[in-house]
Every structure is written in structure tokens, then in C-alpha cells.
JSON list of C-alpha atoms in Angstrom, two decimals:
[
{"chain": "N", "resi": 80, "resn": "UNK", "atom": "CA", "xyz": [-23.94, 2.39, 14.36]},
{"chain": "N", "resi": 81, "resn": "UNK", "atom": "CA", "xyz": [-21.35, 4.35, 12.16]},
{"chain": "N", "resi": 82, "resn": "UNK", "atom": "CA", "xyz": [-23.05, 7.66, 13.88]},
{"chain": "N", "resi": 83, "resn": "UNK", "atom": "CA", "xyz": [-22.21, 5.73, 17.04]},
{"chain": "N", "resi": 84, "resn": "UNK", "atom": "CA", "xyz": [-18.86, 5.17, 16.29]},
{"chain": "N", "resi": 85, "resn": "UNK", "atom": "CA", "xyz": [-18.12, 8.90, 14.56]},
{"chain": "N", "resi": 86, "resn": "UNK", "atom": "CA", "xyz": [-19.56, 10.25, 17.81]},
{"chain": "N", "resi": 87, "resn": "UNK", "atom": "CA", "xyz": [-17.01, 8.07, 20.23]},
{"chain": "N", "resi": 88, "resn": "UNK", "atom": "CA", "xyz": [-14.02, 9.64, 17.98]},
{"chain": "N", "resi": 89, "resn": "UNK", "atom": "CA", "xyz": [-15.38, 13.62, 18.57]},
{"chain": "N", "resi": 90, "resn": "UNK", "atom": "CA", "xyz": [-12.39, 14.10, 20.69]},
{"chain": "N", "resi": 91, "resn": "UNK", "atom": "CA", "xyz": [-10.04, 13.00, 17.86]},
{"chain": "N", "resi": 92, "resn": "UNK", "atom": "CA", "xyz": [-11.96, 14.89, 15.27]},
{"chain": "N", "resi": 93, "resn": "UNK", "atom": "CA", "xyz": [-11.21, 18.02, 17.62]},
{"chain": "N", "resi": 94, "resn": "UNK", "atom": "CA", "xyz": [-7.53, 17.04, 17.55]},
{"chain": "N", "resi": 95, "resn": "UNK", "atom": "CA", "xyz": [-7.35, 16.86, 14.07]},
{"chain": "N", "resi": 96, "resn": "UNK", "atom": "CA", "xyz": [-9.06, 20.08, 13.98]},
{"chain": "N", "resi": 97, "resn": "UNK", "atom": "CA", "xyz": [-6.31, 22.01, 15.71]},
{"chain": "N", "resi": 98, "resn": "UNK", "atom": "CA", "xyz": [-3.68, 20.42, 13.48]},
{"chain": "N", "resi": 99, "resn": "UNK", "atom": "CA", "xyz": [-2.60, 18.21, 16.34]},
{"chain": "N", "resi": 100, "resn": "UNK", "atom": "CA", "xyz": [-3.79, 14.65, 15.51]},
{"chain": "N", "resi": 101, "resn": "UNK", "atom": "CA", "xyz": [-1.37, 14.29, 12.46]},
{"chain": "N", "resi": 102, "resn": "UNK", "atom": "CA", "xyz": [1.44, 15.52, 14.10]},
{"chain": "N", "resi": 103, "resn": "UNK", "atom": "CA", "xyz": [1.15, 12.87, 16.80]},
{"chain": "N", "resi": 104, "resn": "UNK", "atom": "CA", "xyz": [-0.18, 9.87, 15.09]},
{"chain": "N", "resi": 105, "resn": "UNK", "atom": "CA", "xyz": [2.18, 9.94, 12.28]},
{"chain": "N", "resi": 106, "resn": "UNK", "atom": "CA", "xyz": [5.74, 9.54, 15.07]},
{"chain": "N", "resi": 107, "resn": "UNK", "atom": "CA", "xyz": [3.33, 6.88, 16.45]},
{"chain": "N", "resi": 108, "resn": "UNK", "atom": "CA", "xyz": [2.02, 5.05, 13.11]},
{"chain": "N", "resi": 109, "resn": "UNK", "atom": "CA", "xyz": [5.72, 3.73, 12.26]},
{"chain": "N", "resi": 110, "resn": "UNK", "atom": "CA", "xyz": [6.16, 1.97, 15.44]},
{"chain": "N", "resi": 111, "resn": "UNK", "atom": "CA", "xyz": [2.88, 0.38, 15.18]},
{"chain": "N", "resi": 112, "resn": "UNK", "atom": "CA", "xyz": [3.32, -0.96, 11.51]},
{"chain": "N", "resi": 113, "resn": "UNK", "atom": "CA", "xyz": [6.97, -2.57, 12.47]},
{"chain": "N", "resi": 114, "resn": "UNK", "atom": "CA", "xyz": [4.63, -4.81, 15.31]},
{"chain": "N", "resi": 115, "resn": "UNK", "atom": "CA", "xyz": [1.80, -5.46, 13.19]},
{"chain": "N", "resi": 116, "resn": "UNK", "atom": "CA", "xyz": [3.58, -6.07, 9.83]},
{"chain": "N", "resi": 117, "resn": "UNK", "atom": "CA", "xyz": [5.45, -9.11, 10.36]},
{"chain": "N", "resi": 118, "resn": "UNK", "atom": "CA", "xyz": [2.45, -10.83, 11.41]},
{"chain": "N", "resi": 119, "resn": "UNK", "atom": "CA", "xyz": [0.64, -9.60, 8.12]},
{"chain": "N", "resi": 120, "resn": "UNK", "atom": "CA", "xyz": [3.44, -10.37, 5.94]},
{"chain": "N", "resi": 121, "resn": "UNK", "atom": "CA", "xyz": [3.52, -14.16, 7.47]},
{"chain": "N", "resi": 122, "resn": "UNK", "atom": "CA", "xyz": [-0.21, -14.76, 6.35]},
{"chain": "N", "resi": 123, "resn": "UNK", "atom": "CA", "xyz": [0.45, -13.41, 2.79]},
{"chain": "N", "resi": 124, "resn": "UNK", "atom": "CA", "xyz": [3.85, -14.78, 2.55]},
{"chain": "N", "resi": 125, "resn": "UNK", "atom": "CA", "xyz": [2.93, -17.68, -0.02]},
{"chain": "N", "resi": 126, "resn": "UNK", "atom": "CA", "xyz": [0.88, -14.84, -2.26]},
{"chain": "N", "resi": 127, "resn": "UNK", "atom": "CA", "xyz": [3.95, -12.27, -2.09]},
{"chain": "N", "resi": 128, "resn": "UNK", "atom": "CA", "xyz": [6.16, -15.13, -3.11]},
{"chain": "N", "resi": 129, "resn": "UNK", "atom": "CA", "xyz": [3.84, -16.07, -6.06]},
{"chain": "N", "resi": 130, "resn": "UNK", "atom": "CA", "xyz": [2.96, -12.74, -6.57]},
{"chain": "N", "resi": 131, "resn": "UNK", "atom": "CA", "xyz": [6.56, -11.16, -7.36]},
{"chain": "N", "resi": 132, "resn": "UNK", "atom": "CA", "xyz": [8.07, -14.71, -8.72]},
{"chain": "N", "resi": 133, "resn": "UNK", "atom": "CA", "xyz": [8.40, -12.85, -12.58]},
{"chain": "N", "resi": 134, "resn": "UNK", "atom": "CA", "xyz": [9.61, -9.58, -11.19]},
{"chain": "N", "resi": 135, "resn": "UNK", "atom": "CA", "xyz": [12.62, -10.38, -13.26]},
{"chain": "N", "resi": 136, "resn": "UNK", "atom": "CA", "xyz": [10.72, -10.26, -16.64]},
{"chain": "N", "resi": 137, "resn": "UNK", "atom": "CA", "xyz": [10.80, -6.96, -16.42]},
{"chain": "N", "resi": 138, "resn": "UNK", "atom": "CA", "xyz": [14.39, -6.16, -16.45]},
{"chain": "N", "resi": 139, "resn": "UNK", "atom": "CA", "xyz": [15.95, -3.71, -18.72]},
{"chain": "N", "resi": 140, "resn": "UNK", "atom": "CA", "xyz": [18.16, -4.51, -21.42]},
{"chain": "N", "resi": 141, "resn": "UNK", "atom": "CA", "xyz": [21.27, -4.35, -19.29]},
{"chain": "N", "resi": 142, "resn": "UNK", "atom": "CA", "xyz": [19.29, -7.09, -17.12]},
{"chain": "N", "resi": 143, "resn": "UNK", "atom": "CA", "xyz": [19.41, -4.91, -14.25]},
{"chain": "N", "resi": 144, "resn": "UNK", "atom": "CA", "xyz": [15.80, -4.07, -12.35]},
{"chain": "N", "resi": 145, "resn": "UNK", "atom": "CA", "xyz": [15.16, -0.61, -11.60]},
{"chain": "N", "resi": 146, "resn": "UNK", "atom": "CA", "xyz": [11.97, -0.95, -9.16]},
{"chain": "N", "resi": 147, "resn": "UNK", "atom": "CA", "xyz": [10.17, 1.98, -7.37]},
{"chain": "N", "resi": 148, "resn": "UNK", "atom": "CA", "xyz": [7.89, 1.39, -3.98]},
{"chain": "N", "resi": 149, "resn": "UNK", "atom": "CA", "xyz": [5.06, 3.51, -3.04]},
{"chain": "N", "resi": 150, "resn": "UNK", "atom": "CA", "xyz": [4.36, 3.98, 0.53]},
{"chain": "N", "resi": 151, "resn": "UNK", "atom": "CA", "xyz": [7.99, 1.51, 1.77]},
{"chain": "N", "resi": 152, "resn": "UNK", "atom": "CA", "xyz": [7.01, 1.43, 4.99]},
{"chain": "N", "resi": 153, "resn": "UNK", "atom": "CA", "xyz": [9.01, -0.40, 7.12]},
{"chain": "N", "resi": 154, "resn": "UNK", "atom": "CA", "xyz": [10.42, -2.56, 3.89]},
{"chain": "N", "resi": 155, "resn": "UNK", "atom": "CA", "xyz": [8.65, -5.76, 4.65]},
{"chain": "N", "resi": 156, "resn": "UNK", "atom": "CA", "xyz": [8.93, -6.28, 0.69]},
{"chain": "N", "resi": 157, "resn": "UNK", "atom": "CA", "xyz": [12.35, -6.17, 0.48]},
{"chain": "N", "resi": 158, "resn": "UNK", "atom": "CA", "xyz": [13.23, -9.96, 0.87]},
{"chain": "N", "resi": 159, "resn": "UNK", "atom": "CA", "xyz": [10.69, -10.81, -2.23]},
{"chain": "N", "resi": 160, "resn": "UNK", "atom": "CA", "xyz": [13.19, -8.89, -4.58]},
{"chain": "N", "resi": 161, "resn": "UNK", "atom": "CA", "xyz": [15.37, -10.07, -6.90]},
{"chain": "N", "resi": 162, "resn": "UNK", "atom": "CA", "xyz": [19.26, -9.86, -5.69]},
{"chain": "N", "resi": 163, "resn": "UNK", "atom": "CA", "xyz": [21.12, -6.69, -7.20]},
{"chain": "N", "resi": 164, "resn": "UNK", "atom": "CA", "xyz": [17.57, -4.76, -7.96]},
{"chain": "N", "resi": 165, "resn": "UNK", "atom": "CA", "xyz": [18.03, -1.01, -8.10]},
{"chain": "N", "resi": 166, "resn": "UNK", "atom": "CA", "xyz": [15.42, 0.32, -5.40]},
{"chain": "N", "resi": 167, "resn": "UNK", "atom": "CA", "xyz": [13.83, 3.71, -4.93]},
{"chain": "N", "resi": 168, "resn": "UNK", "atom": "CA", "xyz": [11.73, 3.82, -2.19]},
{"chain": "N", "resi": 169, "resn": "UNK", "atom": "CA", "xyz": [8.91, 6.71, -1.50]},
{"chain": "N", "resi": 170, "resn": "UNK", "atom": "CA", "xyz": [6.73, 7.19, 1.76]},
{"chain": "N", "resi": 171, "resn": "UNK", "atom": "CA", "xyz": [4.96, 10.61, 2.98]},
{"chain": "N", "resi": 172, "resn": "UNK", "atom": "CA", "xyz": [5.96, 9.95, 6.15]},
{"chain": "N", "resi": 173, "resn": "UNK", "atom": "CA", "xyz": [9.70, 10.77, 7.15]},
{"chain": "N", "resi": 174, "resn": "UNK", "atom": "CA", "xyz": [9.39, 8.89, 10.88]},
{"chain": "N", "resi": 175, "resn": "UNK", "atom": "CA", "xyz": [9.74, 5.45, 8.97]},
{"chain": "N", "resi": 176, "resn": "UNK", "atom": "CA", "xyz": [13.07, 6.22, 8.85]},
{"chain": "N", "resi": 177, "resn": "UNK", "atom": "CA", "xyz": [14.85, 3.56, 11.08]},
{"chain": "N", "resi": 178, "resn": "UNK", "atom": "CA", "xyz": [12.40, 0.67, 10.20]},
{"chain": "N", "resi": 179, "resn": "UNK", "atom": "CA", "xyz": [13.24, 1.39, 6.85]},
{"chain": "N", "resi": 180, "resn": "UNK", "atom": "CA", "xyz": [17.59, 1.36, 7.53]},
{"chain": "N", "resi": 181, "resn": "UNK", "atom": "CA", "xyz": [16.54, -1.74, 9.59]},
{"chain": "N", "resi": 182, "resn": "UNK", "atom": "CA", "xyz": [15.11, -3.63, 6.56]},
{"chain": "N", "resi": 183, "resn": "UNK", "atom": "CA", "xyz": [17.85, -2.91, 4.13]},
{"chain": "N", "resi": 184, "resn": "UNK", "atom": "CA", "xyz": [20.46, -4.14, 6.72]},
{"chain": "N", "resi": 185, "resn": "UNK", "atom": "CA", "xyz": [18.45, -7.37, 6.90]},
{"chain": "N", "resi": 186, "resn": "UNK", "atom": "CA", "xyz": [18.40, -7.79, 2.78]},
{"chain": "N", "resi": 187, "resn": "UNK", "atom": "CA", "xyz": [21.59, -6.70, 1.86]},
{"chain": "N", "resi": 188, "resn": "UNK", "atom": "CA", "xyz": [20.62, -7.92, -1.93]},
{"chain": "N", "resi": 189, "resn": "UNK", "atom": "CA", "xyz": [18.64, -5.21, -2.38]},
{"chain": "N", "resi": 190, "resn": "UNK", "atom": "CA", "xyz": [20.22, -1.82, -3.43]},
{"chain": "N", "resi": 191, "resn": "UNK", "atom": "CA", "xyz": [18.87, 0.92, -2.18]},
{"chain": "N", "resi": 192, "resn": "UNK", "atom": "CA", "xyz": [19.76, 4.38, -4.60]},
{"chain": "N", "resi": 193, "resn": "UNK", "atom": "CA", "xyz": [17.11, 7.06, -3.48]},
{"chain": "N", "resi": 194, "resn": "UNK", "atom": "CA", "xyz": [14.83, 7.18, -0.55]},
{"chain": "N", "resi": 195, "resn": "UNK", "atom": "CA", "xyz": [11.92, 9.82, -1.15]},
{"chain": "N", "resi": 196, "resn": "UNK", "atom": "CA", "xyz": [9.45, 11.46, 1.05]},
{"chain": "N", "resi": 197, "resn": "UNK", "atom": "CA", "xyz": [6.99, 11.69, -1.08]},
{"chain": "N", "resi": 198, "resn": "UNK", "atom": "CA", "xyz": [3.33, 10.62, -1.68]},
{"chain": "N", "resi": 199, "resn": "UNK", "atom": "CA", "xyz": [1.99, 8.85, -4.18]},
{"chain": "N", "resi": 200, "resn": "UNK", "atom": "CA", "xyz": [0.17, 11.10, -6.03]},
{"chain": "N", "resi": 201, "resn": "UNK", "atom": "CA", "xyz": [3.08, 12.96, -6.65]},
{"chain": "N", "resi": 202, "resn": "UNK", "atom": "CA", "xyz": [6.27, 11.69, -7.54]},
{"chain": "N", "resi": 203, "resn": "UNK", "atom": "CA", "xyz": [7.77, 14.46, -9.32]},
{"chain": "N", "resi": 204, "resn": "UNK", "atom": "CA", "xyz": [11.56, 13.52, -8.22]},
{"chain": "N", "resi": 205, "resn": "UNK", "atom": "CA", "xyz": [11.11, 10.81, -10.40]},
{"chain": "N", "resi": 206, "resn": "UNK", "atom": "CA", "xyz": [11.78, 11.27, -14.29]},
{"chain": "N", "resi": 207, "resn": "UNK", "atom": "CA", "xyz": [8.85, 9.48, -16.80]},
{"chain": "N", "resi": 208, "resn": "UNK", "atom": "CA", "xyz": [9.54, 6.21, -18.19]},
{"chain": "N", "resi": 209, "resn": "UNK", "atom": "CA", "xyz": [12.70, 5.85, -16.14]},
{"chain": "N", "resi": 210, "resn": "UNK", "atom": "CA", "xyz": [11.12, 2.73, -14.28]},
{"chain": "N", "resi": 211, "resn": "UNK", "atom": "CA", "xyz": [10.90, -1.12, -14.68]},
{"chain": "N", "resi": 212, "resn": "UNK", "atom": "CA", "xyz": [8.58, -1.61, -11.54]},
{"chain": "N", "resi": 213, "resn": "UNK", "atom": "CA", "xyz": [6.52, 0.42, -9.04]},
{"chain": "N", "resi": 214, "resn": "UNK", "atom": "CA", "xyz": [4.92, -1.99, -6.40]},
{"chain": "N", "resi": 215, "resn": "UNK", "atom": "CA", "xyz": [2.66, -1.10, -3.90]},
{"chain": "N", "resi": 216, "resn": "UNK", "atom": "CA", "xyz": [1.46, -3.08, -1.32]},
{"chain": "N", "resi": 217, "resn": "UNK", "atom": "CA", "xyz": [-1.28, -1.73, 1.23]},
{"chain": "N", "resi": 218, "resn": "UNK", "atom": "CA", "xyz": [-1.05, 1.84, 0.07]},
{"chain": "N", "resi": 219, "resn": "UNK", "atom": "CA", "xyz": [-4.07, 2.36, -2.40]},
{"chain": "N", "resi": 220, "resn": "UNK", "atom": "CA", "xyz": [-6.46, 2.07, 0.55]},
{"chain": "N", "resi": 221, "resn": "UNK", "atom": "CA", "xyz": [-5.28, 5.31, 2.56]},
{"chain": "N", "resi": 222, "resn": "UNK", "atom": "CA", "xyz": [-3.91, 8.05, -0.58]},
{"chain": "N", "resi": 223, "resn": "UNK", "atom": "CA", "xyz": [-6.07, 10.61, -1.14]},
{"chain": "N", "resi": 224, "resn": "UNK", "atom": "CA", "xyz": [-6.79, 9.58, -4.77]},
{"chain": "N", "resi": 225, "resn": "UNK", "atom": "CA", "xyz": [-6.28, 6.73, -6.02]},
{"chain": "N", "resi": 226, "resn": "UNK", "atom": "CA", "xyz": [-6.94, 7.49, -9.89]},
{"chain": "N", "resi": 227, "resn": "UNK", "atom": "CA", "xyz": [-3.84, 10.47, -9.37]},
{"chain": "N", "resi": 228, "resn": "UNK", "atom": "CA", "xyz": [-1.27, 7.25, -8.14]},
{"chain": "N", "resi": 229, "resn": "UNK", "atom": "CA", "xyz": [-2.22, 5.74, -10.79]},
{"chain": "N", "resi": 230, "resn": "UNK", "atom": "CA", "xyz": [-1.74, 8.07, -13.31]},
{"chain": "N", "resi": 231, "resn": "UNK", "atom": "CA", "xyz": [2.13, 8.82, -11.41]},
{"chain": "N", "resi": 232, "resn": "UNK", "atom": "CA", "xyz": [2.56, 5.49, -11.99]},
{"chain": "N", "resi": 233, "resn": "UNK", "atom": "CA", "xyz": [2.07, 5.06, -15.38]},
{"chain": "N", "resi": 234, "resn": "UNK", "atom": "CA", "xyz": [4.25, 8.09, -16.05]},
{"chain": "N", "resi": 235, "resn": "UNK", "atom": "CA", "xyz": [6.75, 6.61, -14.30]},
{"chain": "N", "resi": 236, "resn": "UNK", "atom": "CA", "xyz": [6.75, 3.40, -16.04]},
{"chain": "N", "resi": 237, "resn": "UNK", "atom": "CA", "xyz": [8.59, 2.70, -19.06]},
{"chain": "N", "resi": 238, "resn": "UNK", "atom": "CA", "xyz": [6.63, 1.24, -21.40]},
{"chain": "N", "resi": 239, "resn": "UNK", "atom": "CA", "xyz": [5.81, -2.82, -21.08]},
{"chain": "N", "resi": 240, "resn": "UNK", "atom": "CA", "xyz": [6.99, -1.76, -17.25]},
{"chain": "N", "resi": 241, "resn": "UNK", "atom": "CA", "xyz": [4.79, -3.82, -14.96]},
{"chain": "N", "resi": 242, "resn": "UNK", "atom": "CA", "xyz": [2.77, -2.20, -11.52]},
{"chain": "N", "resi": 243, "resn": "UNK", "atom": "CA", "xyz": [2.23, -4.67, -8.88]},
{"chain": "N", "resi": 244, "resn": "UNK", "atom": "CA", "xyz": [-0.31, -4.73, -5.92]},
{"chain": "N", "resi": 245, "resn": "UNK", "atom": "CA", "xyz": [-1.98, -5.90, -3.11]},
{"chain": "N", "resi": 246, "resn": "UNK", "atom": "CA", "xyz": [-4.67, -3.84, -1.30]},
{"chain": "N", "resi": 247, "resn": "UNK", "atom": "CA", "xyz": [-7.80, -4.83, 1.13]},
{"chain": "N", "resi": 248, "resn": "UNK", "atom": "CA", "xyz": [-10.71, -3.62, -0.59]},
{"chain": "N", "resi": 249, "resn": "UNK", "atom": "CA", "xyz": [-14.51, -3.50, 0.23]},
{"chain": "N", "resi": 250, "resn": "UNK", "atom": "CA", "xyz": [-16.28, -7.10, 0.03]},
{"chain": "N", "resi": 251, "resn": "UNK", "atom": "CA", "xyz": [-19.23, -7.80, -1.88]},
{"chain": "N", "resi": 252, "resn": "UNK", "atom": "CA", "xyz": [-22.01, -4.88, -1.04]},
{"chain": "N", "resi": 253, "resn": "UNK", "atom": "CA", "xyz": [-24.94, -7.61, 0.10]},
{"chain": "N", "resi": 254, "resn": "UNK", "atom": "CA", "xyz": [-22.19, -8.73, 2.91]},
{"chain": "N", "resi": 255, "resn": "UNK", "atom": "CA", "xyz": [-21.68, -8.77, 6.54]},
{"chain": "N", "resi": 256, "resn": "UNK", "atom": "CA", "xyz": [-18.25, -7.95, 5.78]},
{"chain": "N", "resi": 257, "resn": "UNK", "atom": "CA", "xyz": [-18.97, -5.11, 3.86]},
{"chain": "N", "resi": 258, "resn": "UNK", "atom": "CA", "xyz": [-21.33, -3.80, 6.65]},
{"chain": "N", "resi": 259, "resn": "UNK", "atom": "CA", "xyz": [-18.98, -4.00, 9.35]},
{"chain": "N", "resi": 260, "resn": "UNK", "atom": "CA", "xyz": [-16.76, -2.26, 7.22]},
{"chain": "N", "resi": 261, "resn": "UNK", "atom": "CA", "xyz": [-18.88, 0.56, 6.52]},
{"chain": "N", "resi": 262, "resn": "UNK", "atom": "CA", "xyz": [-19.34, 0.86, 10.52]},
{"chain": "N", "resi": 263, "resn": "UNK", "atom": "CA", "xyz": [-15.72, 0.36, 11.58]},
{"chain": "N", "resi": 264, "resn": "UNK", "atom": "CA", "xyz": [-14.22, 3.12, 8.54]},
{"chain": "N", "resi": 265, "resn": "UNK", "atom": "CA", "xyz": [-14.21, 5.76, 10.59]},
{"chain": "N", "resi": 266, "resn": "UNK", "atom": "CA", "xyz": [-12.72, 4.74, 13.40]},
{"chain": "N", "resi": 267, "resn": "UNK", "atom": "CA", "xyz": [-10.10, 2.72, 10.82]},
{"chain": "N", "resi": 268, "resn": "UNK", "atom": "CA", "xyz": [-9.51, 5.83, 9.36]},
{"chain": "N", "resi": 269, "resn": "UNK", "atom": "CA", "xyz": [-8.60, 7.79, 12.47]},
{"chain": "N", "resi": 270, "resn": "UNK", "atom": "CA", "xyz": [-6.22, 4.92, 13.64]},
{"chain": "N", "resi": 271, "resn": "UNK", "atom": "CA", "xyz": [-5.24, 3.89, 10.28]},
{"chain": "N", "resi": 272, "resn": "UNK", "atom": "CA", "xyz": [-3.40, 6.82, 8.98]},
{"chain": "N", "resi": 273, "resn": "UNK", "atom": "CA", "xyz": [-6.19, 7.52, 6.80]},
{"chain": "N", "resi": 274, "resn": "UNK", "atom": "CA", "xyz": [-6.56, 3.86, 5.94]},
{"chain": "N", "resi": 275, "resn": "UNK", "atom": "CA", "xyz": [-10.58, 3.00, 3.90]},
{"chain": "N", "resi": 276, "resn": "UNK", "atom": "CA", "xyz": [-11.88, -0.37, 4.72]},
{"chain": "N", "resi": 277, "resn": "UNK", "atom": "CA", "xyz": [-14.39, 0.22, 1.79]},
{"chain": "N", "resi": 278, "resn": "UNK", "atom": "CA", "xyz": [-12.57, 1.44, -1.09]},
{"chain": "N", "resi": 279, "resn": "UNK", "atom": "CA", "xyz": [-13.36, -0.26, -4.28]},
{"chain": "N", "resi": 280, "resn": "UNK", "atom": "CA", "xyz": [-9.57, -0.27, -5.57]},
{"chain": "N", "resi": 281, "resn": "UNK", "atom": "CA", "xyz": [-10.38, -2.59, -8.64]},
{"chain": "N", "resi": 282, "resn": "UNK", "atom": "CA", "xyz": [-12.59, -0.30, -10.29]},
{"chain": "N", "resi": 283, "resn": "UNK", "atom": "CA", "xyz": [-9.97, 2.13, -10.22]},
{"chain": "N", "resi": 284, "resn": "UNK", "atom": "CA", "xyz": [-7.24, 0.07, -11.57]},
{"chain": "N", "resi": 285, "resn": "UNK", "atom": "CA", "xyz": [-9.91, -1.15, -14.02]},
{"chain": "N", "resi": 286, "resn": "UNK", "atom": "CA", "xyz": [-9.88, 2.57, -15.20]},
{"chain": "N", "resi": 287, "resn": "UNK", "atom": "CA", "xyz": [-6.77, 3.19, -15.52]},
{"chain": "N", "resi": 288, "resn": "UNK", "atom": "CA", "xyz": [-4.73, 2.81, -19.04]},
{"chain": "N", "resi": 289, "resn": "UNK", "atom": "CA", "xyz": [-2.99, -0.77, -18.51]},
{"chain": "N", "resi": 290, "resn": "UNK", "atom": "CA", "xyz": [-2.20, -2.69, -21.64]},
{"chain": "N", "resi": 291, "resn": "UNK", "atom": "CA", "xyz": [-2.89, -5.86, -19.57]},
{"chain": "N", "resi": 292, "resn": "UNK", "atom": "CA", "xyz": [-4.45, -6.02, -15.97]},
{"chain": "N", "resi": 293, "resn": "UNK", "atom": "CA", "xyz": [-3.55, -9.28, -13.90]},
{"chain": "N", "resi": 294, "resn": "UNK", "atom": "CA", "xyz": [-6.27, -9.61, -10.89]},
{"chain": "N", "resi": 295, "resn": "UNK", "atom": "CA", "xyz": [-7.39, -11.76, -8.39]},
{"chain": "N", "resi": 296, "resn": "UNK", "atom": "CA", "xyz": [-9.53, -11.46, -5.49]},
{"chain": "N", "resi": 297, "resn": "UNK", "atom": "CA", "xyz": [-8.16, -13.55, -2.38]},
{"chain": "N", "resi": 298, "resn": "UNK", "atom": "CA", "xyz": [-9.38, -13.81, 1.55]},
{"chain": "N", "resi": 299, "resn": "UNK", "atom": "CA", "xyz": [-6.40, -13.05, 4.50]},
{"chain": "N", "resi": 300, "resn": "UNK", "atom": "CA", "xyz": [-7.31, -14.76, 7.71]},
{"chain": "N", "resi": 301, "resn": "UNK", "atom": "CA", "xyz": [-7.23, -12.09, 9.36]},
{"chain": "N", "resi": 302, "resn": "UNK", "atom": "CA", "xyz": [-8.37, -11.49, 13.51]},
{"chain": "N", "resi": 303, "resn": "UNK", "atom": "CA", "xyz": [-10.17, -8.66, 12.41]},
{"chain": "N", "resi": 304, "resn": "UNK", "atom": "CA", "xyz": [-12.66, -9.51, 9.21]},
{"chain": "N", "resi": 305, "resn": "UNK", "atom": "CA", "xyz": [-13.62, -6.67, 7.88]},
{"chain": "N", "resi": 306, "resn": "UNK", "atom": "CA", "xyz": [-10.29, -5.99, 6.73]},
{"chain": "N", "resi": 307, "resn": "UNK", "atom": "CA", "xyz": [-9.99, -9.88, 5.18]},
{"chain": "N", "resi": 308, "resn": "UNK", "atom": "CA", "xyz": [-11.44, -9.36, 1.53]},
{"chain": "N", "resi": 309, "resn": "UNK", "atom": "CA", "xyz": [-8.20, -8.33, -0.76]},
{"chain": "N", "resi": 310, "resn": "UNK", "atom": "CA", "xyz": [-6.81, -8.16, -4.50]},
{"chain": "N", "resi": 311, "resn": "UNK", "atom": "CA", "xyz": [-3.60, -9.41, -5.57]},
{"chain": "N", "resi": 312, "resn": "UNK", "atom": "CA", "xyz": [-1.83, -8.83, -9.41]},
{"chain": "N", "resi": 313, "resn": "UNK", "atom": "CA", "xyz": [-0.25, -6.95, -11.31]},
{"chain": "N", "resi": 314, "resn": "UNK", "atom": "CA", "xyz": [-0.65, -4.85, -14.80]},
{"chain": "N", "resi": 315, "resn": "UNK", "atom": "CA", "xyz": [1.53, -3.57, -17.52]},
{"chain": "N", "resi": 316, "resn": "UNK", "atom": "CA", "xyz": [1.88, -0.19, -19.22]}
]
């Protein structure tokens, strides 16, 4: 079946083979996030609240936040964050430009000081331990390496600095889910900015040098299942 599906996307393998599928999808990719995030954001909306409810622990002396995003977006995050946070906000793609202006009109609590094209893996603009909080919601599944993100983000981090997430992530291997998954990836990939259905995100974070990890698995009802099965937390340098 996965053969089956690889075969029906030859013609965008062929485009991304002359350098032209990127090009394209990634002007097209912002528009389609801003449609399908709010939706998202509503079915996750109790978790995000819980989830970033101690974001303010984390404050520096002064009492003042400085938090980094990975991957923005369109800044559906923004309204979860403490008023009079000092926000830096990263994404490889530049076309998310206007969703992103649009979001920071609409939480005018927020303070935005840089905005970055950058990717997650490297966040050289940014000076080590000169961060309270990088969050990163829905990212993890589509960078090219997750262990390198990691490893930005704990250099970025001061130390007892907290990294929050929340990715979709493979289900359990003896699954349905996790079989549909394996079938749908490539086509999820192509139309997903380089999105994985099946990447097994916990290990990774499991890996990395936290002091403390924070994890939970939950379900999103979501209309398409295989990308349901998801981890929420957070962990601290």
C-alpha cells in the first residue's frame, strides 16, 4: 500500500527533483496552516492552557520572561503567554510573514523583539543560555533531526530554563493507527512540509540531557486518525 501511495506521488517526486516542489509548496503551506490551525488549536485548547499554566516559573530574576518559539507559524501560541513576555520567534520559512504580524496584532500582551528565519537545528543568532523558554509545538515531527533541535535548545537555555512541547508521534507499533501511518507518511510528507506521521519524538527527548522530563501521552480527536496519537510536557535544563 505505501508502494501504492509513493507511486501516485511520482509526479511530485519529479517536482521536487527539479528544485520546483519547495519553491511552490512553501508560498502555499502558510495559507494552509492559518485554515487548518484554528481548528487544531480549538481541540487542544484545554491541554495548551494546562500545558503553559507555570510558564511564569521560569522567569528571570527581573521577573520578566524571555521565551523563544521554534517553527512560530502563524502564532496560534501567542494568546497562552504570559502578558509582557519577551518573544523571539524562529521559522525556516519567510512566507509566514503576515499570519505571523496578524497574530501579534491580535495579542498585543505579547512582545515581540526578534523574528528569525531560521530552523531549528540551527539557531546561531541566538546567544547560549540567554533563554528562559523555547516552546515548540508541532515542529519536532517535520526538522530534519530532531536530536540537533534538541541539542540548540539546550544551548539556548539558561540553566533550570524549561522546553515545552507538543508533537503527534507514531502510536503503539501492534496498531491500526500506526499502520495507517506508515502508509499515509509519504504522501503526509509531500503535503506536510516534510511533516512524519511515525516519528518516535519521545525517545529522542528521552535522550537528550534534561535534568527533569515532564511527559504525557494524550489522543486529539482528530478527522484524520493517524495523526491522533500525541505527547504533551515539558523538561528542564
Amino acid at each position: 500500500l505505501q508502494s501504492c501511495v509513493q507511486l501516485a506521488l511520482l509526479p511530485v517526486y519529479l517536482l521536487a527533483y527539479l528544485g520546483l516542489w519547495d519553491a511552490l509548496y512553501k508560498k502555499v503551506f502558510p495559507y494552509i496552516m492559518a485554515r487548518l490551525a484554528p481548528g487544531y488549536n480549538r481541540k487542544v485548547h484545554k491541554q495548551k492552557q494546562e500545558l503553559f499554566s507555570n510558564l511564569g516559573q521560569f522567569a528571570g530574576p527581573a521577573g520578566q520572561l524571555r521565551l523563544l518559539e521554534i517553527g512560530t507559524g502563524t502564532g496560534t501560541n501567542f494568546q497562552f503567554y504570559p502578558a509582557g513576555c519577551r518573544l523571539t520567534c524562529t521559522d525556516p520559512n519567510p512566507n509566514f510573514g503576515q499570519f505571523l504580524r496578524k497574530s501579534l496584532s491580535e495579542n498585543s500582551h505579547v512582545q515581540l523583539e526578534r523574528s528569525l528565519v531560521a530552523s531549528g537545528e540551527n539557531l546561531q543568532e541566538i546567544a547560549a543560555g540567554s533563554v528562559d523558554v523555547v516552546v515548540c509545538t508541532l515542529v519536532l515531527c517535520s526538522v530534519s533531526s530532531v536530536e540537533r533541535v534538541l541539542r540548540e535548545v539546550l544551548r539556548v537555555l539558561r540553566l533550570g530554563g524549561a522546553f515545552y512541547f507538543l508533537e503527534h508521534v507514531a502510536a503503539d507499533q501492534s496498531s491500526w493507527i500506526y499502520f495507517w501511518q506508515k502508509v499515509c507518511d509519504p504522501a503526509w510528507k509531500c503535503f506536510g512540509d516534510g511533516c512524519s506521521l511515525s516519528r518516535e519524538t519521545q525517545k529522542e527527548l528521552e535522550k537528550a540531557k534534561f535534568s527533569e522530563l515532564n511527559l504525557r501521552r494524550i489522543h486529539v480527536p482528530l478527522s484524520f486518525v493517524p495523526a491522533s496519537p500525541h505527547i504533551i510536557g515539558y523538561a528542564v535544563k
